[in-house]
Amino acid sequence: MQKTSARLLALLSLLQTRRDPSGWSGGELAERLAVTPRTVRRDIGRLRELGYPVTTVKGPAGGYRLGAGTRVPPLLFEDDEAVALAVALHTAADGTAVAEDAARALTALGQVLPSRLRHRIELLRGTVAAPAPAPGGAAPDPRVVVELSRAVHAREQLRFDHTGGPGTAAGGPRRVEPHHLATRHGRWYLVAWDLDRADWRIFRVDRVRPRTPTGPRFAPRALPARSVSAFLTGRLRGTDGGTPDWPCRGEAVLGRPAAEVAPFAGDGLVEELGPDRCLLTTGSWSWTALAAALGRFDTTLERVRPPELRAACARLAARYAAAAEPGPE
């Protein structure tokens, strides 16, 4: 028979894995743990004393299940679950509203991980650059994130299939020298030198399917930008040199509190002017796109600058006015 502490951990792991409303029957748990039903009942009582909300489901098909409690007790994770949690915390720790809490949780997780997992997470920690991510975006397979981070750290060539998409490199298979992993606006990207196209490319990690084995080691090239963040931001904005500035940049005073505008301002700068006014400085691909971006806040606009932005607002106003005119049915 297992020692009591080991048996309690095994029992907790079983209770976490079954989501069926009826839970585990006492007989099933006893069989799995190779103990008597009486021992199972005693161990259930011990878990409850430790703060785990184990509930009893009555009826012929009833048993024990882990329910919701008033506080968060210690949890057990499988290897892949722990890696997935670390990837999610890494993303949340890079500039989101819960960044500080996520960073502390990531540190606490790293302290209790076994060495085989801690090494994988430390590789990931050393390869992530995060230029102002925001809520939303696609969630990649954590195993792919860890595999790419390992190749970046080892400086090994990668082969993978890439499904492509608007604004990103497309097609597959690809052969690259992986330079860096980065998160932006909740999405993960791989920055790499494309060997077949002899140019720098960015790839959405949620669209990458690595092939094995990896290729030979390579000497890292110099990225054509002052930082990974600047390069990624510039490429996503369509500037070949990797410069992060928008082609068109302007400002306007919005009739809304800064706290309401900031979550939707992207990488724009929001300055509070009063309880119900703020100054938004931001950029876009074109003056028309920038004017449309200001209009989505559904509020008054004042002190719109520069003149090119005011002219774009006038053009949009004329188009919308024409569109509002009744036409033939």
Short mmCIF file of C-alpha atoms in Angstrom, two decimals:
data_model
loop_
_atom_site.label_atom_id
_atom_site.label_comp_id
_atom_site.label_asym_id
_atom_site.label_seq_id
_atom_site.Cartn_x
_atom_site.Cartn_y
_atom_site.Cartn_z
CA MET A 1 0.00 0.00 0.00
CA GLN A 2 1.20 3.51 -0.79
CA LYS A 3 2.10 5.90 1.99
CA THR A 4 -0.78 8.15 3.01
CA SER A 5 0.73 11.31 1.42
CA ALA A 6 1.38 9.59 -1.91
CA ARG A 7 -2.07 8.01 -1.84
CA LEU A 8 -3.73 11.39 -1.21
CA LEU A 9 -1.94 12.88 -4.21
CA ALA A 10 -3.01 9.94 -6.37
CA LEU A 11 -6.60 10.33 -5.13
CA LEU A 12 -6.55 14.07 -5.86
CA SER A 13 -5.24 13.43 -9.36
CA LEU A 14 -8.10 10.99 -10.05
CA LEU A 15 -10.72 13.43 -8.74
CA GLN A 16 -9.33 16.18 -11.01
CA THR A 17 -9.49 14.05 -14.14
CA ARG A 18 -13.17 13.03 -14.07
CA ARG A 19 -15.69 15.73 -15.05
CA ASP A 20 -18.72 13.44 -15.05
CA PRO A 21 -21.40 14.87 -12.68
CA SER A 22 -21.68 11.51 -10.94
CA GLY A 23 -17.97 11.50 -10.11
CA TRP A 24 -16.02 8.41 -9.00
CA SER A 25 -17.72 5.67 -7.04
CA GLY A 26 -16.03 4.52 -3.85
CA GLY A 27 -15.47 1.10 -5.39
CA GLU A 28 -13.78 2.55 -8.47
CA LEU A 29 -11.43 4.65 -6.37
CA ALA A 30 -10.64 1.73 -4.11
CA GLU A 31 -9.80 -0.44 -7.12
CA ARG A 32 -7.62 2.22 -8.73
CA LEU A 33 -5.71 2.89 -5.50
CA ALA A 34 -5.58 -0.77 -4.42
CA VAL A 35 -7.12 0.00 -1.02
CA THR A 36 -10.38 -0.72 0.77
CA PRO A 37 -13.51 1.50 0.41
CA ARG A 38 -13.06 2.39 4.09
CA THR A 39 -9.56 3.77 3.34
CA VAL A 40 -11.02 5.80 0.46
CA ARG A 41 -13.58 7.35 2.82
CA ARG A 42 -10.85 8.27 5.32
CA ASP A 43 -8.68 9.79 2.56
CA ILE A 44 -11.63 11.81 1.25
CA GLY A 45 -12.01 13.21 4.77
CA ARG A 46 -8.31 14.12 4.86
CA LEU A 47 -8.60 15.99 1.54
CA ARG A 48 -11.56 17.94 2.89
CA GLU A 49 -9.56 18.88 5.98
CA LEU A 50 -6.83 20.22 3.66
CA GLY A 51 -9.38 22.48 1.95
CA TYR A 52 -10.25 20.43 -1.15
CA PRO A 53 -14.01 20.70 -1.84
CA VAL A 54 -14.79 17.01 -2.41
CA THR A 55 -18.54 16.60 -2.72
CA THR A 56 -20.60 13.44 -2.35
CA VAL A 57 -23.09 12.69 -5.15
CA LYS A 58 -26.04 10.65 -3.88
CA GLY A 59 -27.84 7.92 -5.79
CA PRO A 60 -27.05 4.51 -7.31
CA ALA A 61 -24.57 6.05 -9.80
CA GLY A 62 -23.23 8.56 -7.30
CA GLY A 63 -19.81 8.92 -5.82
CA TYR A 64 -17.17 11.57 -5.15
CA ARG A 65 -16.27 14.57 -7.27
CA LEU A 66 -14.14 17.69 -6.88
CA GLY A 67 -16.31 20.79 -6.66
CA ALA A 68 -15.82 24.53 -6.33
CA GLY A 69 -14.67 25.88 -2.99
CA THR A 70 -14.15 29.20 -1.25
CA ARG A 71 -10.39 29.32 -1.92
CA VAL A 72 -7.93 27.84 -4.39
CA PRO A 73 -6.19 24.74 -2.97
CA PRO A 74 -2.97 23.30 -4.44
CA LEU A 75 -3.53 21.62 -7.82
CA LEU A 76 -1.78 18.85 -9.74
CA PHE A 77 -0.86 19.19 -13.42
CA GLU A 78 0.31 16.75 -16.06
CA ASP A 79 3.50 17.76 -17.93
CA ASP A 80 1.67 19.16 -20.98
CA GLU A 81 -0.81 21.00 -18.74
CA ALA A 82 2.03 22.65 -16.81
CA VAL A 83 3.72 23.75 -20.05
CA ALA A 84 0.42 25.11 -21.40
CA LEU A 85 -0.11 27.06 -18.18
CA ALA A 86 3.40 28.53 -18.38
CA VAL A 87 2.85 29.63 -22.00
CA ALA A 88 -0.44 31.30 -21.05
CA LEU A 89 1.15 33.05 -18.06
CA HIS A 90 4.06 34.20 -20.21
CA THR A 91 1.64 35.85 -22.64
CA ALA A 92 -0.37 37.45 -19.83
CA ALA A 93 2.80 38.70 -18.09
CA ASP A 94 3.84 40.79 -21.10
CA GLY A 95 1.89 44.02 -20.78
CA THR A 96 -1.69 42.91 -20.09
CA ALA A 97 -3.89 44.21 -17.28
CA VAL A 98 -2.91 41.24 -15.07
CA ALA A 99 0.80 41.37 -15.94
CA GLU A 100 2.08 41.64 -12.35
CA ASP A 101 -0.12 38.83 -11.03
CA ALA A 102 0.76 36.62 -14.02
CA ALA A 103 4.49 37.22 -13.49
CA ARG A 104 4.21 36.20 -9.83
CA ALA A 105 2.22 33.09 -10.75
CA LEU A 106 4.82 32.18 -13.38
CA THR A 107 7.60 32.51 -10.81
CA ALA A 108 5.70 30.34 -8.32
CA LEU A 109 5.08 27.72 -11.01
CA GLY A 110 8.77 27.65 -11.95
CA GLN A 111 9.80 27.00 -8.35
CA VAL A 112 7.84 23.75 -8.10
CA LEU A 113 8.34 22.34 -11.62
CA PRO A 114 10.51 19.24 -11.99
CA SER A 115 13.85 19.87 -13.68
CA ARG A 116 12.79 18.36 -17.02
CA LEU A 117 9.94 20.88 -17.29
CA ARG A 118 11.81 23.80 -15.72
CA HIS A 119 14.43 23.56 -18.47
CA ARG A 120 11.76 23.77 -21.19
CA ILE A 121 10.13 26.79 -19.56
CA GLU A 122 13.46 28.56 -19.03
CA LEU A 123 14.18 28.23 -22.77
CA LEU A 124 10.83 29.85 -23.44
CA ARG A 125 11.52 32.63 -20.92
CA GLY A 126 14.75 33.53 -22.73
CA THR A 127 13.20 33.87 -26.18
CA VAL A 128 10.07 35.94 -25.74
CA ALA A 129 9.87 39.62 -26.63
CA ALA A 130 6.53 41.31 -26.15
CA PRO A 131 5.75 44.59 -27.88
CA ALA A 132 2.54 45.79 -26.21
CA PRO A 133 0.28 42.72 -26.44
CA ALA A 134 -3.44 43.14 -25.86
CA PRO A 135 -6.31 40.78 -25.02
CA GLY A 136 -7.44 38.47 -27.79
CA GLY A 137 -5.56 36.68 -30.55
CA ALA A 138 -5.07 33.05 -31.45
CA ALA A 139 -3.77 30.51 -28.97
CA PRO A 140 -0.97 28.31 -30.37
CA ASP A 141 -0.27 24.75 -29.32
CA PRO A 142 1.99 25.10 -26.24
CA ARG A 143 4.06 22.15 -27.45
CA VAL A 144 4.78 24.02 -30.69
CA VAL A 145 5.77 27.15 -28.75
CA VAL A 146 8.20 25.15 -26.62
CA GLU A 147 9.64 23.31 -29.64
CA LEU A 148 10.22 26.58 -31.51
CA SER A 149 11.79 28.17 -28.44
CA ARG A 150 14.14 25.20 -28.14
CA ALA A 151 15.24 25.57 -31.78
CA VAL A 152 15.76 29.32 -31.31
CA HIS A 153 17.92 28.69 -28.25
CA ALA A 154 19.90 25.87 -29.94
CA ARG A 155 20.30 27.86 -33.22
CA GLU A 156 19.04 24.93 -35.28
CA GLN A 157 17.40 25.25 -38.70
CA LEU A 158 13.69 24.49 -38.77
CA ARG A 159 11.43 22.88 -41.33
CA PHE A 160 7.69 23.40 -40.98
CA ASP A 161 4.38 23.77 -42.79
CA HIS A 162 2.66 27.15 -42.55
CA THR A 163 -0.98 27.69 -43.46
CA GLY A 164 -0.53 31.40 -44.15
CA GLY A 165 -3.06 34.19 -43.72
CA PRO A 166 -3.64 37.90 -44.27
CA GLY A 167 -0.61 40.01 -43.41
CA THR A 168 1.76 37.09 -42.83
CA ALA A 169 4.05 34.89 -44.87
CA ALA A 170 2.14 31.98 -46.40
CA GLY A 171 2.68 28.49 -47.72
CA GLY A 172 4.78 25.49 -46.85
CA PRO A 173 7.00 23.66 -46.33
CA ARG A 174 9.46 26.33 -45.19
CA ARG A 175 13.15 26.15 -44.22
CA VAL A 176 14.25 28.87 -41.83
CA GLU A 177 16.85 29.97 -39.33
CA PRO A 178 14.71 30.82 -36.27
CA HIS A 179 15.78 34.08 -34.65
CA HIS A 180 13.17 34.91 -32.01
CA LEU A 181 9.70 34.27 -30.63
CA ALA A 182 7.57 37.30 -29.87
CA THR A 183 4.04 38.10 -28.75
CA ARG A 184 2.04 41.03 -30.07
CA HIS A 185 -1.65 41.77 -29.47
CA GLY A 186 -2.10 38.33 -27.92
CA ARG A 187 -0.59 36.43 -30.87
CA TRP A 188 2.73 34.57 -31.00
CA TYR A 189 5.09 35.08 -33.94
CA LEU A 190 8.31 33.44 -35.09
CA VAL A 191 10.89 35.86 -36.52
CA ALA A 192 13.18 33.93 -38.85
CA TRP A 193 15.49 34.11 -41.88
CA ASP A 194 13.79 32.25 -44.76
CA LEU A 195 16.50 30.18 -46.46
CA ASP A 196 14.56 29.64 -49.71
CA ARG A 197 13.53 33.30 -50.09
CA ALA A 198 16.78 34.77 -48.73
CA ASP A 199 14.89 37.31 -46.61
CA TRP A 200 13.51 37.90 -43.13
CA ARG A 201 9.98 36.66 -42.51
CA ILE A 202 7.47 36.48 -39.65
CA PHE A 203 5.18 33.49 -39.13
CA ARG A 204 2.09 33.13 -36.98
CA VAL A 205 2.96 30.37 -34.50
CA ASP A 206 -0.64 29.10 -34.36
CA ARG A 207 -0.27 28.35 -38.09
CA VAL A 208 3.08 26.56 -37.82
CA ARG A 209 3.35 22.76 -37.90
CA PRO A 210 7.01 21.76 -37.27
CA ARG A 211 8.61 18.89 -39.13
CA THR A 212 11.25 16.62 -37.62
CA PRO A 213 14.12 16.39 -37.34
CA THR A 214 15.51 19.91 -37.10
CA GLY A 215 18.36 20.92 -39.40
CA PRO A 216 22.00 21.82 -38.79
CA ARG A 217 23.15 24.58 -36.47
CA PHE A 218 23.69 28.07 -37.90
CA ALA A 219 25.46 31.32 -37.02
CA PRO A 220 22.82 33.95 -36.14
CA ARG A 221 22.39 36.87 -38.56
CA ALA A 222 21.95 40.50 -37.57
CA LEU A 223 18.31 41.55 -37.51
CA PRO A 224 17.68 44.67 -39.70
CA ALA A 225 16.17 46.67 -36.84
CA ARG A 226 17.19 48.03 -33.45
CA SER A 227 15.18 45.34 -31.64
CA VAL A 228 12.93 42.35 -32.20
CA SER A 229 9.94 44.42 -31.09
CA ALA A 230 10.71 47.18 -33.61
CA PHE A 231 11.22 44.67 -36.41
CA LEU A 232 8.00 42.78 -35.71
CA THR A 233 5.92 45.93 -35.34
CA GLY A 234 7.39 47.40 -38.51
CA ARG A 235 6.82 44.29 -40.62
CA LEU A 236 3.24 43.98 -39.44
CA ARG A 237 2.72 47.61 -40.48
CA GLY A 238 4.24 47.00 -43.90
CA THR A 239 7.54 48.86 -43.54
CA ASP A 240 10.39 46.88 -45.13
CA GLY A 241 13.12 48.41 -43.01
CA GLY A 242 11.54 47.17 -39.80
CA THR A 243 10.88 50.70 -38.52
CA PRO A 244 7.95 50.72 -36.11
CA ASP A 245 6.36 54.06 -37.02
CA TRP A 246 3.06 54.26 -38.91
CA PRO A 247 3.01 55.97 -42.32
CA CYS A 248 0.24 58.29 -41.03
CA ARG A 249 0.10 59.61 -37.47
CA GLY A 250 -2.32 62.05 -35.82
CA GLU A 251 -4.19 63.00 -32.69
CA ALA A 252 -7.64 64.03 -31.49
CA VAL A 253 -9.41 64.88 -28.26
CA LEU A 254 -12.13 62.28 -27.55
CA GLY A 255 -15.19 62.91 -25.40
CA ARG A 256 -14.65 59.78 -23.32
CA PRO A 257 -12.64 58.98 -20.16
CA ALA A 258 -9.09 57.80 -20.73
CA ALA A 259 -9.86 54.55 -18.88
CA GLU A 260 -12.51 53.68 -21.48
CA VAL A 261 -10.32 54.51 -24.47
CA ALA A 262 -7.02 52.93 -23.38
CA PRO A 263 -8.06 49.25 -23.66
CA PHE A 264 -8.95 49.80 -27.33
CA ALA A 265 -6.15 52.17 -28.33
CA GLY A 266 -3.70 49.45 -29.36
CA ASP A 267 -0.22 50.98 -29.31
CA GLY A 268 -1.60 54.53 -29.29
CA LEU A 269 -0.89 56.98 -26.50
CA VAL A 270 -3.84 58.06 -24.31
CA GLU A 271 -3.53 61.16 -22.09
CA GLU A 272 -6.20 62.07 -19.57
CA LEU A 273 -7.53 65.65 -19.93
CA GLY A 274 -10.36 65.44 -17.41
CA PRO A 275 -13.03 63.06 -16.12
CA ASP A 276 -14.70 62.77 -19.55
CA ARG A 277 -12.00 63.81 -22.05
CA CYS A 278 -8.71 62.41 -23.26
CA LEU A 279 -6.13 62.98 -25.98
CA LEU A 280 -5.43 60.01 -28.27
CA THR A 281 -2.27 59.96 -30.39
CA THR A 282 -2.11 57.03 -32.78
CA GLY A 283 -1.31 55.94 -36.33
CA SER A 284 -2.51 53.81 -39.23
CA TRP A 285 -1.82 52.74 -42.82
CA SER A 286 -3.54 55.79 -44.36
CA TRP A 287 -5.27 59.00 -43.32
CA THR A 288 -8.64 57.49 -44.22
CA ALA A 289 -7.96 54.42 -42.08
CA LEU A 290 -6.87 56.65 -39.22
CA ALA A 291 -10.05 58.76 -39.50
CA ALA A 292 -12.16 55.60 -39.46
CA ALA A 293 -10.27 54.37 -36.38
CA LEU A 294 -11.14 57.56 -34.52
CA GLY A 295 -14.81 57.20 -35.47
CA ARG A 296 -15.12 53.76 -33.91
CA PHE A 297 -14.97 55.29 -30.43
CA ASP A 298 -18.49 56.71 -31.06
CA THR A 299 -17.92 60.05 -29.36
CA THR A 300 -17.15 63.69 -30.12
CA LEU A 301 -13.84 64.58 -31.78
CA GLU A 302 -12.03 67.87 -31.19
CA ARG A 303 -8.60 69.31 -32.01
CA VAL A 304 -8.08 66.81 -34.83
CA ARG A 305 -4.51 67.11 -36.19
CA PRO A 306 -2.79 67.30 -38.65
CA PRO A 307 -4.70 68.88 -41.58
CA GLU A 308 -4.43 65.63 -43.59
CA LEU A 309 -6.40 63.84 -40.88
CA ARG A 310 -9.07 66.54 -40.80
CA ALA A 311 -9.41 66.27 -44.58
CA ALA A 312 -9.81 62.49 -44.32
CA CYS A 313 -12.53 62.97 -41.69
CA ALA A 314 -14.36 65.32 -44.09
CA ARG A 315 -14.14 62.79 -46.92
CA LEU A 316 -15.49 60.03 -44.70
CA ALA A 317 -18.30 62.28 -43.46
CA ALA A 318 -19.34 62.98 -47.07
CA ARG A 319 -19.30 59.29 -47.94
CA TYR A 320 -21.35 58.35 -44.89
CA ALA A 321 -23.83 61.16 -45.55
CA ALA A 322 -24.30 59.90 -49.12
CA ALA A 323 -24.71 56.35 -47.87
CA ALA A 324 -27.43 57.49 -45.46
CA GLU A 325 -29.53 59.01 -48.27
CA PRO A 326 -32.56 56.88 -49.18
CA GLY A 327 -32.05 55.05 -52.45
CA PRO A 328 -34.10 52.84 -54.75
CA GLU A 329 -35.44 49.73 -53.04
#
